[in-house]
PDB file of C-alpha atoms and ligand atoms in Angstrom:
ATOM      1  CA  MET I1476       1.235 -21.193 -13.300  1.00  0.00           C
ATOM      2  CA  THR I1477       0.655 -17.809 -11.739  1.00  0.00           C
ATOM      3  CA  GLY I1478       2.911 -16.206  -9.198  1.00  0.00           C
ATOM      4  CA  LEU I1479       2.037 -14.313  -6.060  1.00  0.00           C
ATOM      5  CA  PHE I1480       1.082 -10.702  -5.518  1.00  0.00           C
ATOM      6  CA  ILE I1481       1.713  -9.600  -1.936  1.00  0.00           C
ATOM      7  CA  THR I1482       0.951  -6.086  -0.729  1.00  0.00           C
ATOM      8  CA  PHE I1483       1.759  -4.150   2.433  1.00  0.00           C
ATOM      9  CA  GLU I1484      -0.646  -1.538   3.731  1.00  0.00           C
ATOM     10  CA  GLY I1485      -0.870   0.736   6.725  1.00  0.00           C
ATOM     11  CA  GLY I1486      -0.680   4.315   7.849  1.00  0.00           C
ATOM     12  CA  ASP I1487       2.361   6.532   7.468  1.00  0.00           C
ATOM     13  CA  GLY I1488       5.086   5.404   9.875  1.00  0.00           C
ATOM     14  CA  SER I1489       3.672   1.889  10.323  1.00  0.00           C
ATOM     15  CA  GLY I1490       6.843   0.169   9.092  1.00  0.00           C
ATOM     16  CA  LYS I1491       5.619  -1.169   5.730  1.00  0.00           C
ATOM     17  CA  SER I1492       8.899  -0.585   3.944  1.00  0.00           C
ATOM     18  CA  THR I1493      10.885  -2.333   6.670  1.00  0.00           C
ATOM     19  CA  GLN I1494       8.602  -5.375   6.685  1.00  0.00           C
ATOM     20  CA  SER I1495       8.400  -5.634   2.909  1.00  0.00           C
ATOM     21  CA  ALA I1496      12.210  -5.449   2.666  1.00  0.00           C
ATOM     22  CA  LEU I1497      12.561  -8.238   5.259  1.00  0.00           C
ATOM     23  CA  LEU I1498      10.089 -10.415   3.358  1.00  0.00           C
ATOM     24  CA  VAL I1499      11.841  -9.815   0.037  1.00  0.00           C
ATOM     25  CA  ALA I1500      15.234 -10.710   1.524  1.00  0.00           C
ATOM     26  CA  TRP I1501      13.819 -13.931   2.970  1.00  0.00           C
ATOM     27  CA  LEU I1502      12.031 -14.951  -0.244  1.00  0.00           C
ATOM     28  CA  ARG I1503      15.206 -14.397  -2.273  1.00  0.00           C
ATOM     29  CA  SER I1504      17.259 -16.395   0.225  1.00  0.00           C
ATOM     30  CA  GLU I1505      14.770 -19.228  -0.354  1.00  0.00           C
ATOM     31  CA  GLY I1506      15.490 -19.054  -4.076  1.00  0.00           C
ATOM     32  CA  HIS I1507      12.382 -17.210  -5.277  1.00  0.00           C
ATOM     33  CA  THR I1508      12.473 -14.545  -7.962  1.00  0.00           C
ATOM     34  CA  VAL I1509      10.923 -11.407  -6.516  1.00  0.00           C
ATOM     35  CA  VAL I1510      10.054  -8.119  -8.169  1.00  0.00           C
ATOM     36  CA  THR I1511       9.390  -5.174  -5.884  1.00  0.00           C
ATOM     37  CA  SER I1512       7.128  -2.275  -6.637  1.00  0.00           C
ATOM     38  CA  ARG I1513       5.308   0.493  -4.869  1.00  0.00           C
ATOM     39  CA  GLU I1514       2.405   2.824  -5.376  1.00  0.00           C
ATOM     40  CA  PRO I1515       2.565   5.588  -6.149  1.00  0.00           C
ATOM     41  CA  GLY I1516       5.830   5.484  -8.112  1.00  0.00           C
ATOM     42  CA  GLY I1517       6.584   1.887  -9.120  1.00  0.00           C
ATOM     43  CA  THR I1518       7.242   2.808 -12.775  1.00  0.00           C
ATOM     44  CA  ASP I1519       8.882   5.684 -14.668  1.00  0.00           C
ATOM     45  CA  LEU I1520       5.479   7.195 -15.343  1.00  0.00           C
ATOM     46  CA  GLY I1521       4.566   6.503 -11.721  1.00  0.00           C
ATOM     47  CA  VAL I1522       7.597   8.471 -10.491  1.00  0.00           C
ATOM     48  CA  GLU I1523       6.307  11.508 -12.400  1.00  0.00           C
ATOM     49  CA  LEU I1524       2.772  11.013 -11.096  1.00  0.00           C
ATOM     50  CA  ARG I1525       4.092  10.538  -7.545  1.00  0.00           C
ATOM     51  CA  GLU I1526       5.873  13.874  -7.748  1.00  0.00           C
ATOM     52  CA  ILE I1527       2.617  15.587  -8.722  1.00  0.00           C
ATOM     53  CA  ILE I1528       0.450  13.746  -6.199  1.00  0.00           C
ATOM     54  CA  LEU I1529       2.707  14.146  -3.192  1.00  0.00           C
ATOM     55  CA  HIS I1530       4.607  17.343  -3.827  1.00  0.00           C
ATOM     56  CA  ARG I1531       2.542  19.596  -6.037  1.00  0.00           C
ATOM     57  CA  ARG I1532       1.933  22.894  -4.288  1.00  0.00           C
ATOM     58  CA  GLY I1533      -1.669  23.871  -3.935  1.00  0.00           C
ATOM     59  CA  TYR I1534      -4.987  22.156  -3.971  1.00  0.00           C
ATOM     60  CA  ILE I1535      -5.784  18.933  -5.814  1.00  0.00           C
ATOM     61  CA  ALA I1536      -9.504  18.090  -5.877  1.00  0.00           C
ATOM     62  CA  PRO I1537     -10.240  14.737  -4.164  1.00  0.00           C
ATOM     63  CA  ARG I1538     -11.552  13.107  -7.358  1.00  0.00           C
ATOM     64  CA  ALA I1539      -8.509  14.298  -9.292  1.00  0.00           C
ATOM     65  CA  GLU I1540      -6.297  12.832  -6.565  1.00  0.00           C
ATOM     66  CA  ALA I1541      -8.171   9.517  -6.760  1.00  0.00           C
ATOM     67  CA  LEU I1542      -7.743   9.443 -10.545  1.00  0.00           C
ATOM     68  CA  LEU I1543      -4.018  10.201 -10.324  1.00  0.00           C
ATOM     69  CA  TYR I1544      -3.490   7.267  -7.942  1.00  0.00           C
ATOM     70  CA  ALA I1545      -5.625   5.101 -10.222  1.00  0.00           C
ATOM     71  CA  ALA I1546      -3.555   6.138 -13.267  1.00  0.00           C
ATOM     72  CA  ASP I1547      -0.355   5.201 -11.441  1.00  0.00           C
ATOM     73  CA  ARG I1548      -1.952   1.870 -10.468  1.00  0.00           C
ATOM     74  CA  ALA I1549      -3.162   1.069 -13.991  1.00  0.00           C
ATOM     75  CA  HIS I1550       0.325   1.541 -15.426  1.00  0.00           C
ATOM     76  CA  ASN I1551       2.053  -0.351 -12.602  1.00  0.00           C
ATOM     77  CA  VAL I1552      -0.290  -3.331 -12.919  1.00  0.00           C
ATOM     78  CA  ALA I1553      -0.110  -3.441 -16.715  1.00  0.00           C
ATOM     79  CA  THR I1554       3.667  -3.092 -17.016  1.00  0.00           C
ATOM     80  CA  VAL I1555       5.076  -4.548 -13.773  1.00  0.00           C
ATOM     81  CA  VAL I1556       2.684  -6.606 -11.669  1.00  0.00           C
ATOM     82  CA  ARG I1557       0.793  -8.647 -14.253  1.00  0.00           C
ATOM     83  CA  PRO I1558       3.795  -9.548 -16.419  1.00  0.00           C
ATOM     84  CA  THR I1559       5.645 -10.701 -13.279  1.00  0.00           C
ATOM     85  CA  ILE I1560       2.917 -12.923 -11.885  1.00  0.00           C
ATOM     86  CA  GLU I1561       2.231 -14.301 -15.361  1.00  0.00           C
ATOM     87  CA  ARG I1562       5.867 -15.478 -15.414  1.00  0.00           C
ATOM     88  CA  GLY I1563       5.116 -17.317 -12.166  1.00  0.00           C
ATOM     89  CA  GLU I1564       7.208 -14.925 -10.080  1.00  0.00           C
ATOM     90  CA  ILE I1565       6.413 -12.974  -6.923  1.00  0.00           C
ATOM     91  CA  VAL I1566       5.582  -9.269  -6.605  1.00  0.00           C
ATOM     92  CA  VAL I1567       6.016  -7.651  -3.201  1.00  0.00           C
ATOM     93  CA  GLN I1568       4.575  -4.170  -3.211  1.00  0.00           C
ATOM     94  CA  ASP I1569       4.208  -1.251  -0.822  1.00  0.00           C
ATOM     95  CA  ARG I1570       0.586  -0.070  -1.027  1.00  0.00           C
ATOM     96  CA  TYR I1571      -2.152  -0.927  -3.510  1.00  0.00           C
ATOM     97  CA  LEU I1572      -5.866  -0.293  -3.973  1.00  0.00           C
ATOM     98  CA  ASP I1573      -6.692  -0.612  -0.271  1.00  0.00           C
ATOM     99  CA  SER I1574      -4.697   2.608   0.227  1.00  0.00           C
ATOM    100  CA  SER I1575      -6.996   4.375  -2.219  1.00  0.00           C
ATOM    101  CA  VAL I1576     -10.116   3.166  -0.431  1.00  0.00           C
ATOM    102  CA  ALA I1577      -8.665   4.165   2.958  1.00  0.00           C
ATOM    103  CA  TYR I1578      -7.064   7.518   1.994  1.00  0.00           C
ATOM    104  CA  GLN I1579      -9.301   8.806  -0.818  1.00  0.00           C
ATOM    105  CA  GLY I1580     -12.432   7.039   0.458  1.00  0.00           C
ATOM    106  CA  ALA I1581     -12.373   7.211   4.265  1.00  0.00           C
ATOM    107  CA  GLY I1582      -9.791  10.039   4.430  1.00  0.00           C
ATOM    108  CA  ARG I1583     -11.045  12.407   1.714  1.00  0.00           C
ATOM    109  CA  VAL I1584     -14.582  11.170   2.207  1.00  0.00           C
ATOM    110  CA  LEU I1585     -15.248   9.894  -1.303  1.00  0.00           C
ATOM    111  CA  ASP I1586     -17.533   6.893  -1.676  1.00  0.00           C
ATOM    112  CA  GLY I1587     -15.403   3.866  -0.794  1.00  0.00           C
ATOM    113  CA  VAL I1588     -17.178   1.522  -3.204  1.00  0.00           C
ATOM    114  CA  GLU I1589     -16.711   3.963  -6.080  1.00  0.00           C
ATOM    115  CA  VAL I1590     -13.025   4.416  -5.268  1.00  0.00           C
ATOM    116  CA  ARG I1591     -12.548   0.653  -5.137  1.00  0.00           C
ATOM    117  CA  ASP I1592     -14.412   0.185  -8.418  1.00  0.00           C
ATOM    118  CA  LEU I1593     -12.221   2.835 -10.047  1.00  0.00           C
ATOM    119  CA  SER I1594      -9.111   0.908  -8.967  1.00  0.00           C
ATOM    120  CA  LEU I1595     -10.581  -2.387 -10.104  1.00  0.00           C
ATOM    121  CA  TRP I1596     -11.202  -0.824 -13.505  1.00  0.00           C
ATOM    122  CA  ALA I1597      -7.631   0.511 -13.545  1.00  0.00           C
ATOM    123  CA  SER I1598      -6.171  -2.886 -12.617  1.00  0.00           C
ATOM    124  CA  GLU I1599      -8.604  -5.002 -14.643  1.00  0.00           C
ATOM    125  CA  GLY I1600      -9.797  -6.593 -11.438  1.00  0.00           C
ATOM    126  CA  LEU I1601      -6.478  -7.652  -9.949  1.00  0.00           C
ATOM    127  CA  LEU I1602      -6.534  -8.346  -6.203  1.00  0.00           C
ATOM    128  CA  PRO I1603      -3.494  -9.392  -4.139  1.00  0.00           C
ATOM    129  CA  SER I1604      -3.061 -12.980  -2.937  1.00  0.00           C
ATOM    130  CA  LEU I1605      -2.147 -11.570   0.486  1.00  0.00           C
ATOM    131  CA  THR I1606      -2.331  -8.110   2.009  1.00  0.00           C
ATOM    132  CA  VAL I1607      -0.420  -7.419   5.221  1.00  0.00           C
ATOM    133  CA  LEU I1608      -1.994  -4.561   7.162  1.00  0.00           C
ATOM    134  CA  LEU I1609       0.357  -2.985   9.690  1.00  0.00           C
ATOM    135  CA  ASP I1610      -2.075  -1.419  12.081  1.00  0.00           C
ATOM    136  CA  LEU I1611      -0.739   1.351  14.294  1.00  0.00           C
ATOM    137  CA  ASP I1612      -2.074   4.043  16.540  1.00  0.00           C
ATOM    138  CA  VAL I1613      -2.101   7.319  14.582  1.00  0.00           C
ATOM    139  CA  VAL I1614      -0.152   9.308  17.166  1.00  0.00           C
ATOM    140  CA  ALA I1615       2.511   6.581  17.417  1.00  0.00           C
ATOM    141  CA  GLY I1616       2.842   6.505  13.612  1.00  0.00           C
ATOM    142  CA  ARG I1617       3.238  10.275  13.447  1.00  0.00           C
ATOM    143  CA  ALA I1618       5.874  10.155  16.182  1.00  0.00           C
ATOM    144  CA  ARG I1619       7.904   7.695  14.083  1.00  0.00           C
ATOM    145  CA  LEU I1620       7.725  10.063  11.101  1.00  0.00           C
ATOM    146  CA  THR I1621       8.734  13.175  13.002  1.00  0.00           C
ATOM    147  CA  ALA I1622      11.591  11.276  14.610  1.00  0.00           C
ATOM    148  CA  ASP I1623      13.193  11.261  11.146  1.00  0.00           C
ATOM    149  CA  ASP I1624      12.888  15.044  11.002  1.00  0.00           C
ATOM    150  CA  LYS I1625      11.496  14.822   7.499  1.00  0.00           C
ATOM    151  CA  VAL I1626       9.391  17.216   5.495  1.00  0.00           C
ATOM    152  CA  PHE I1627       5.759  16.033   5.304  1.00  0.00           C
ATOM    153  CA  ASP I1628       4.241  15.326   1.881  1.00  0.00           C
ATOM    154  CA  ARG I1629       0.686  16.395   0.991  1.00  0.00           C
ATOM    155  CA  LEU I1630      -0.937  13.345   2.588  1.00  0.00           C
ATOM    156  CA  GLU I1631       1.287  13.169   5.639  1.00  0.00           C
ATOM    157  CA  ALA I1632       0.558  16.836   6.306  1.00  0.00           C
ATOM    158  CA  GLU I1633      -3.121  16.064   6.909  1.00  0.00           C
ATOM    159  CA  ALA I1634      -4.446  16.356  10.472  1.00  0.00           C
ATOM    160  CA  ASN I1635      -4.735  13.448  12.918  1.00  0.00           C
ATOM    161  CA  ASP I1636      -8.472  13.043  12.357  1.00  0.00           C
ATOM    162  CA  PHE I1637      -7.793  12.390   8.659  1.00  0.00           C
ATOM    163  CA  HIS I1638      -5.287   9.686   9.609  1.00  0.00           C
ATOM    164  CA  ALA I1639      -7.675   8.246  12.188  1.00  0.00           C
ATOM    165  CA  ARG I1640     -10.294   7.837   9.426  1.00  0.00           C
ATOM    166  CA  VAL I1641      -7.670   6.201   7.220  1.00  0.00           C
ATOM    167  CA  ARG I1642      -6.795   3.730   9.972  1.00  0.00           C
ATOM    168  CA  ALA I1643     -10.468   2.881  10.544  1.00  0.00           C
ATOM    169  CA  GLY I1644     -10.905   2.521   6.783  1.00  0.00           C
ATOM    170  CA  PHE I1645      -8.094  -0.031   6.552  1.00  0.00           C
ATOM    171  CA  ARG I1646      -9.528  -2.044   9.454  1.00  0.00           C
ATOM    172  CA  GLU I1647     -12.947  -2.115   7.812  1.00  0.00           C
ATOM    173  CA  LEU I1648     -11.394  -3.435   4.605  1.00  0.00           C
ATOM    174  CA  ALA I1649      -9.575  -6.155   6.537  1.00  0.00           C
ATOM    175  CA  ASP I1650     -12.769  -7.157   8.345  1.00  0.00           C
ATOM    176  CA  ALA I1651     -14.587  -7.435   5.026  1.00  0.00           C
ATOM    177  CA  GLU I1652     -11.938  -9.724   3.454  1.00  0.00           C
ATOM    178  CA  PRO I1653     -10.361 -11.734   6.287  1.00  0.00           C
ATOM    179  CA  GLU I1654      -9.105 -14.399   3.864  1.00  0.00           C
ATOM    180  CA  ARG I1655      -6.942 -11.862   1.996  1.00  0.00           C
ATOM    181  CA  PHE I1656      -5.720  -9.784   4.952  1.00  0.00           C
ATOM    182  CA  LEU I1657      -3.192 -10.467   7.666  1.00  0.00           C
ATOM    183  CA  VAL I1658      -3.633  -7.731  10.282  1.00  0.00           C
ATOM    184  CA  LEU I1659      -0.651  -7.161  12.561  1.00  0.00           C
ATOM    185  CA  ASP I1660      -0.108  -4.822  15.473  1.00  0.00           C
ATOM    186  CA  ALA I1661       2.706  -2.665  14.107  1.00  0.00           C
ATOM    187  CA  ALA I1662       3.838  -1.698  17.608  1.00  0.00           C
ATOM    188  CA  ARG I1663       5.296  -5.214  18.078  1.00  0.00           C
ATOM    189  CA  ASN I1664       8.973  -5.822  17.459  1.00  0.00           C
ATOM    190  CA  ARG I1665      10.023  -6.155  13.862  1.00  0.00           C
ATOM    191  CA  GLU I1666      11.417  -9.699  14.063  1.00  0.00           C
ATOM    192  CA  ASP I1667       8.143 -11.067  15.477  1.00  0.00           C
ATOM    193  CA  LEU I1668       6.195  -9.243  12.795  1.00  0.00           C
ATOM    194  CA  ALA I1669       8.505 -10.556  10.071  1.00  0.00           C
ATOM    195  CA  ALA I1670       8.038 -14.133  11.346  1.00  0.00           C
ATOM    196  CA  GLU I1671       4.252 -13.795  11.139  1.00  0.00           C
ATOM    197  CA  VAL I1672       4.491 -12.418   7.616  1.00  0.00           C
ATOM    198  CA  ARG I1673       6.755 -15.318   6.573  1.00  0.00           C
ATOM    199  CA  ALA I1674       4.338 -17.856   8.060  1.00  0.00           C
ATOM    200  CA  ALA I1675       1.431 -16.372   6.092  1.00  0.00           C
ATOM    201  CA  VAL I1676       3.452 -16.347   2.861  1.00  0.00           C
ATOM    202  CA  LEU I1677       4.609 -19.943   3.421  1.00  0.00           C
ATOM    203  CA  ARG I1678       0.974 -21.021   3.502  1.00  0.00           C
ATOM    204  CA  LEU I1679       0.572 -19.590  -0.012  1.00  0.00           C
ATOM    205  CA  LEU I1680       3.757 -20.994  -1.541  1.00  0.00           C
TER     206      LEU I1680
HETATM  207  P1  TYD K 102       4.178   6.055   0.528  1.00  0.00           P
HETATM  208  O1  TYD K 102       4.991   5.802  -0.696  1.00  0.00           O
HETATM  209  O2  TYD K 102       3.881   4.907   1.399  1.00  0.00           O
HETATM  210  O3  TYD K 102       4.846   7.235   1.356  1.00  0.00           O
HETATM  211  P2  TYD K 102       6.293   7.294   2.018  1.00  0.00           P
HETATM  212  O4  TYD K 102       7.258   6.709   1.047  1.00  0.00           O
HETATM  213  O5  TYD K 102       6.448   8.770   2.260  1.00  0.00           O
HETATM  214  O6  TYD K 102       6.142   6.490   3.288  1.00  0.00           O
HETATM  215  O7  TYD K 102       2.787   6.686   0.100  1.00  0.00           O
HETATM  216  C1  TYD K 102       2.674   8.015  -0.232  1.00  0.00           C
HETATM  217  C2  TYD K 102       1.365   8.571   0.268  1.00  0.00           C
HETATM  218  O8  TYD K 102       0.320   8.313  -0.675  1.00  0.00           O
HETATM  219  C3  TYD K 102       0.907   8.017   1.602  1.00  0.00           C
HETATM  220  O9  TYD K 102       0.627   9.116   2.468  1.00  0.00           O
HETATM  221  C4  TYD K 102      -0.384   7.308   1.282  1.00  0.00           C
HETATM  222  C5  TYD K 102      -0.852   7.934   0.019  1.00  0.00           C
HETATM  223  N1  TYD K 102      -1.668   7.075  -0.881  1.00  0.00           N
HETATM  224  C6  TYD K 102      -2.993   7.412  -1.120  1.00  0.00           C
HETATM  225  O10 TYD K 102      -3.507   8.388  -0.557  1.00  0.00           O
HETATM  226  N2  TYD K 102      -3.727   6.652  -2.001  1.00  0.00           N
HETATM  227  C7  TYD K 102      -3.193   5.585  -2.655  1.00  0.00           C
HETATM  228  O11 TYD K 102      -3.897   4.922  -3.463  1.00  0.00           O
HETATM  229  C8  TYD K 102      -1.819   5.257  -2.405  1.00  0.00           C
HETATM  230  C9  TYD K 102      -1.198   4.088  -3.113  1.00  0.00           C
HETATM  231  C10 TYD K 102      -1.090   6.031  -1.509  1.00  0.00           C
END
């Protein structure tokens, strides 16, 4: 028996963490064993890589950035995600390889197929059973971030046109794999969104 691997994707400020937390709470209340992870930073090594990727001062070349995310992913899949699904349990994760294709591919303008292939090498070909894409207007997403008054990390600090390319990149990925993706309008209220996510997960259980 293999478990489920469910990922949440979307731009910064799209509400991924809120929706993944609601899903995890519901799954646990239904008696499922759930392991949560995130990229970057789902493992001890990943926490160190995340610090470099997001907070290092100064330039990181796009290919180096792509490799750092891929390194984080390789370790997370090998030590957290695969062992969990092989036990028949459920992994709910914030961000996965679609983020690399959208941010490093569409955003940094690397070749999307190459970036995806790099991640597939890193993960030994693991794709999620379901990917929830929280699609949100870039300006609205930024407004949600600034509302928190927080300091922007290296990716968040990029200009709106970068984030617009990222959004378009995610939508292209969803169009290419409609059977894996559930695309939701992240501007809707969180309870409605959570209900749609639950319905999609129920179909897999
Ligand atoms: P995230 O943890 O979602 O940020 P936060 O906790 O601040 O909401 O992701 C960190 C950033 O990394 C985010 O801007 C997206 C970016 N990212 C990539 O560029 N490529 C990737 O492969 C991943 C997983 C994330």
